[in-house]
Amino acid sequence: AQRVTQPEKLLSVFKGAPVELKCNYSYSGSPELFWYVQYSRQRLQLLLRHISRESIKGFTADLNKGETSFHLKKPFAQEEDSAMYYCALSLGENKLIFGTGTLLAVQP
Amino acid sequence: KAGVTQTPRYLIKTRGQQVTLSCSPISGHRSVSWYQQTPGQGLQFLFEYFSETQRNKGNFPGRFSGRQFSNSRSEMNVSTLELGDSALYLCASSLFASLTGSGANVLTFGAGSRLTVL
């Protein structure tokens, strides 16, 4: 069955500390994965997608097919990174399934 | 360029009633998807329309239905409301037919319609 798992509901770090938000997936096909972010009182928006292989706001994510993971990383957290982060898997066409999300809280 | 617009933003209904939510996609976008967001279940896919055709449907009862018009605007309807239908309903639009294989296509979300069922 297709599934996206984000094991941490809450991740609290101090400003300047490294961040890793975990995401594991289960999918029989060739996966295409995304990270979406929802800042307080803002819309859900795309942060990055693995196919683009880019860094957005200092965040990167590498697809590891062997470990079926797509963890989101940032070397130095900023207070403005505090938000809800969702990992999502494309099931083809425009259908996404989302993980349950991880709330990142960056303490000053 | 206007974003995805959802109306109404907030509404309160009672059990047994029905509700219709509207979504206007970004101009030129032909795909509209609907998601239900709740604290307990997170974001769950409801359905997706492309050029007026429903292509995908999530695991929701038949009380949940939708349609897309020729101008790409979409509506979703929930009949015989239950308390558990209280949620934020999100609409997203995209330009192309598929998210896979192209870095250009993304889902752009609206602000949502918050439904409370009493």
Short mmCIF file of C-alpha atoms in Angstrom, two decimals:
data_model
loop_
_atom_site.label_atom_id
_atom_site.label_comp_id
_atom_site.label_asym_id
_atom_site.label_seq_id
_atom_site.Cartn_x
_atom_site.Cartn_y
_atom_site.Cartn_z
CA ALA A 1 0.00 0.00 0.00
CA GLN A 2 1.14 3.51 -0.70
CA ARG A 3 2.00 5.39 2.42
CA VAL A 4 4.00 8.38 3.68
CA THR A 5 5.25 8.31 7.24
CA GLN A 6 6.52 11.24 9.25
CA PRO A 7 7.43 9.76 12.61
CA GLU A 8 7.80 13.02 14.54
CA LYS A 9 4.79 15.16 15.36
CA LEU A 10 6.99 17.85 16.88
CA LEU A 11 10.62 18.73 16.45
CA SER A 12 12.02 21.44 18.67
CA VAL A 13 15.50 22.84 18.04
CA PHE A 14 17.46 25.95 18.96
CA LYS A 15 18.32 28.62 16.45
CA GLY A 16 21.49 27.74 14.61
CA ALA A 17 21.15 23.99 15.23
CA PRO A 18 20.88 21.51 12.38
CA VAL A 19 17.44 20.26 11.44
CA GLU A 20 16.36 16.93 9.97
CA LEU A 21 12.70 16.21 9.37
CA LYS A 22 12.17 12.55 8.63
CA CYS A 23 10.00 11.14 5.87
CA ASN A 24 9.68 7.51 4.78
CA TYR A 25 7.49 6.24 1.99
CA SER A 26 6.04 3.03 0.69
CA TYR A 27 5.40 2.90 -3.05
CA SER A 28 5.83 0.17 -5.65
CA GLY A 29 6.50 2.53 -8.55
CA SER A 30 9.13 5.16 -9.19
CA PRO A 31 8.50 7.73 -6.45
CA GLU A 32 8.20 11.45 -6.88
CA LEU A 33 8.31 13.23 -3.56
CA PHE A 34 7.64 16.70 -2.31
CA TRP A 35 7.95 18.76 0.83
CA TYR A 36 5.18 21.24 1.55
CA VAL A 37 5.26 23.84 4.31
CA GLN A 38 2.51 25.71 6.11
CA TYR A 39 3.58 28.78 8.07
CA SER A 40 1.26 30.16 10.72
CA ARG A 41 -1.87 31.66 9.13
CA GLN A 42 -0.55 31.04 5.63
CA ARG A 43 -1.48 28.66 2.85
CA LEU A 44 0.09 25.31 2.29
CA GLN A 45 2.89 25.85 -0.21
CA LEU A 46 5.49 23.81 -2.01
CA LEU A 47 8.94 23.95 -0.45
CA LEU A 48 10.82 21.61 -2.75
CA ARG A 49 10.52 18.51 -4.89
CA HIS A 50 13.13 15.83 -5.33
CA ILE A 51 13.13 15.97 -9.11
CA SER A 52 14.31 19.59 -9.03
CA ARG A 53 17.32 18.79 -6.83
CA GLU A 54 17.38 22.35 -5.54
CA SER A 55 17.88 24.06 -2.23
CA ILE A 56 15.09 26.34 -1.06
CA LYS A 57 15.54 28.62 1.97
CA GLY A 58 18.59 26.54 2.84
CA PHE A 59 16.61 23.28 2.92
CA THR A 60 17.62 20.22 0.92
CA ALA A 61 16.15 16.75 0.60
CA ASP A 62 17.68 13.69 -0.99
CA LEU A 63 15.70 10.74 -2.20
CA ASN A 64 17.17 7.49 -0.86
CA LYS A 65 15.44 4.65 -2.67
CA GLY A 66 17.30 2.00 -0.68
CA GLU A 67 15.99 3.34 2.60
CA THR A 68 12.75 4.63 1.02
CA SER A 69 13.37 7.98 2.65
CA PHE A 70 13.19 11.64 1.70
CA HIS A 71 14.40 13.48 4.78
CA LEU A 72 14.42 17.29 4.83
CA LYS A 73 17.58 18.91 6.14
CA LYS A 74 18.91 22.34 6.97
CA PRO A 75 22.32 22.93 8.53
CA PHE A 76 21.39 25.98 10.60
CA ALA A 77 17.79 26.54 11.70
CA GLN A 78 16.29 30.02 11.79
CA GLU A 79 13.32 31.17 13.84
CA GLU A 80 11.40 31.90 10.65
CA ASP A 81 11.62 28.20 9.75
CA SER A 82 9.05 27.43 12.44
CA ALA A 83 6.12 25.88 10.61
CA MET A 84 4.29 22.67 9.83
CA TYR A 85 6.10 20.52 7.28
CA TYR A 86 4.41 17.85 5.19
CA CYS A 87 6.06 15.20 3.07
CA ALA A 88 3.99 14.12 0.05
CA LEU A 89 4.15 11.36 -2.55
CA SER A 90 2.73 11.65 -6.04
CA LEU A 91 0.54 8.73 -7.08
CA GLY A 92 0.40 9.88 -10.68
CA GLU A 93 -1.57 12.57 -12.41
CA ASN A 94 -2.19 15.28 -9.83
CA LYS A 95 -2.88 13.06 -6.84
CA LEU A 96 -0.74 13.44 -3.72
CA ILE A 97 -0.78 11.55 -0.48
CA PHE A 98 0.58 13.40 2.52
CA GLY A 99 2.26 12.39 5.71
CA THR A 100 0.75 13.52 8.98
CA GLY A 101 3.17 16.43 9.23
CA THR A 102 5.90 17.56 11.60
CA LEU A 103 5.69 20.79 13.51
CA LEU A 104 9.11 22.40 13.58
CA ALA A 105 9.62 24.84 16.44
CA VAL A 106 12.85 26.83 16.39
CA GLN A 107 13.63 28.32 19.77
CA PRO A 108 15.62 31.57 20.04
CA LYS B 1 -1.86 36.81 -10.97
CA ALA B 2 -4.67 35.83 -8.59
CA GLY B 3 -4.17 32.70 -6.56
CA VAL B 4 -6.61 29.90 -5.83
CA THR B 5 -9.78 31.34 -4.36
CA GLN B 6 -12.08 29.38 -2.11
CA THR B 7 -15.49 30.44 -0.87
CA PRO B 8 -16.88 30.60 1.66
CA ARG B 9 -13.95 30.84 4.03
CA TYR B 10 -15.95 29.83 7.09
CA LEU B 11 -19.30 28.20 7.54
CA ILE B 12 -21.31 26.50 10.22
CA LYS B 13 -23.89 23.83 9.48
CA THR B 14 -25.91 21.39 11.52
CA ARG B 15 -26.02 17.63 11.18
CA GLY B 16 -28.09 16.41 8.28
CA GLN B 17 -27.69 19.56 6.21
CA GLN B 18 -25.72 19.76 3.02
CA VAL B 19 -22.98 22.16 1.97
CA THR B 20 -21.43 23.34 -1.27
CA LEU B 21 -17.91 24.73 -1.40
CA SER B 22 -16.47 26.59 -4.34
CA CYS B 23 -12.97 26.83 -5.77
CA SER B 24 -11.69 29.14 -8.50
CA PRO B 25 -8.31 27.96 -9.78
CA ILE B 26 -5.46 30.09 -11.02
CA SER B 27 -6.28 31.41 -14.47
CA GLY B 28 -5.31 28.86 -17.09
CA HIS B 29 -5.10 25.93 -14.69
CA ARG B 30 -7.23 23.00 -15.79
CA SER B 31 -6.77 20.67 -12.82
CA VAL B 32 -8.48 21.11 -9.47
CA SER B 33 -7.95 18.82 -6.49
CA TRP B 34 -9.73 18.76 -3.16
CA TYR B 35 -8.30 17.71 0.20
CA GLN B 36 -9.77 17.41 3.66
CA GLN B 37 -7.55 18.52 6.53
CA THR B 38 -8.31 17.51 10.11
CA PRO B 39 -6.13 17.39 13.25
CA GLY B 40 -6.62 13.64 13.56
CA GLN B 41 -6.28 12.45 9.95
CA GLY B 42 -4.13 15.19 8.46
CA LEU B 43 -4.49 15.89 4.75
CA GLN B 44 -6.59 13.39 2.88
CA PHE B 45 -7.24 13.39 -0.86
CA LEU B 46 -10.89 13.74 -1.86
CA PHE B 47 -10.93 13.99 -5.66
CA GLU B 48 -9.28 15.57 -8.67
CA TYR B 49 -10.76 17.02 -11.82
CA PHE B 50 -9.07 17.77 -15.09
CA SER B 51 -10.94 19.41 -17.95
CA GLU B 52 -14.30 18.67 -16.31
CA THR B 53 -13.52 14.96 -15.80
CA GLN B 54 -13.07 13.35 -12.41
CA ARG B 55 -9.88 11.37 -12.75
CA ASN B 56 -9.23 10.30 -9.18
CA LYS B 57 -11.30 9.81 -6.08
CA GLY B 58 -10.17 9.24 -2.53
CA ASN B 59 -11.60 6.89 0.03
CA PHE B 60 -14.61 8.95 1.10
CA PRO B 61 -18.30 7.99 1.19
CA GLY B 62 -20.65 8.90 -1.62
CA ARG B 63 -21.94 11.84 0.41
CA PHE B 64 -18.88 13.67 -0.88
CA SER B 65 -19.17 14.70 -4.49
CA GLY B 66 -17.81 17.33 -6.79
CA ARG B 67 -17.79 18.71 -10.26
CA GLN B 68 -15.80 20.99 -12.49
CA PHE B 69 -17.21 23.52 -14.90
CA SER B 70 -15.99 24.47 -18.35
CA ASN B 71 -14.20 27.51 -16.91
CA SER B 72 -12.28 25.14 -14.59
CA ARG B 73 -14.04 26.37 -11.47
CA SER B 74 -14.96 23.51 -9.18
CA GLU B 75 -17.48 22.82 -6.50
CA MET B 76 -17.64 20.09 -3.92
CA ASN B 77 -20.76 19.04 -2.10
CA VAL B 78 -21.23 17.17 1.12
CA SER B 79 -24.72 15.89 1.83
CA THR B 80 -26.21 14.66 5.10
CA LEU B 81 -23.48 16.28 7.15
CA GLU B 82 -22.01 14.46 10.11
CA LEU B 83 -20.04 15.86 13.02
CA GLY B 84 -16.92 14.17 11.66
CA ASP B 85 -17.13 16.23 8.49
CA SER B 86 -15.91 19.26 10.42
CA ALA B 87 -12.63 20.11 8.74
CA LEU B 88 -10.67 22.52 6.62
CA TYR B 89 -11.36 21.74 2.98
CA LEU B 90 -8.50 22.70 0.71
CA CYS B 91 -8.57 23.15 -3.00
CA ALA B 92 -5.47 23.09 -5.17
CA SER B 93 -5.01 23.84 -8.83
CA SER B 94 -2.31 22.92 -11.30
CA LEU B 95 -1.50 23.75 -14.87
CA PHE B 96 -0.66 20.38 -16.33
CA ALA B 97 -2.19 16.95 -16.23
CA SER B 98 0.45 15.34 -14.07
CA LEU B 99 2.88 16.14 -11.29
CA THR B 100 5.24 13.37 -12.30
CA GLY B 101 8.09 13.73 -14.71
CA SER B 102 7.97 17.50 -14.88
CA GLY B 103 9.53 20.03 -12.60
CA ALA B 104 7.19 22.68 -13.92
CA ASN B 105 3.90 21.42 -12.55
CA VAL B 106 3.01 22.04 -8.93
CA LEU B 107 -0.12 22.08 -6.82
CA THR B 108 -1.01 25.58 -5.64
CA PHE B 109 -3.34 25.58 -2.66
CA GLY B 110 -6.11 27.92 -1.65
CA ALA B 111 -6.66 29.21 1.87
CA GLY B 112 -9.40 26.67 2.49
CA SER B 113 -13.01 26.60 3.61
CA ARG B 114 -13.42 25.82 7.29
CA LEU B 115 -16.57 23.83 7.89
CA THR B 116 -17.96 23.32 11.35
CA VAL B 117 -20.81 20.85 11.80
CA LEU B 118 -22.83 21.20 14.98
#
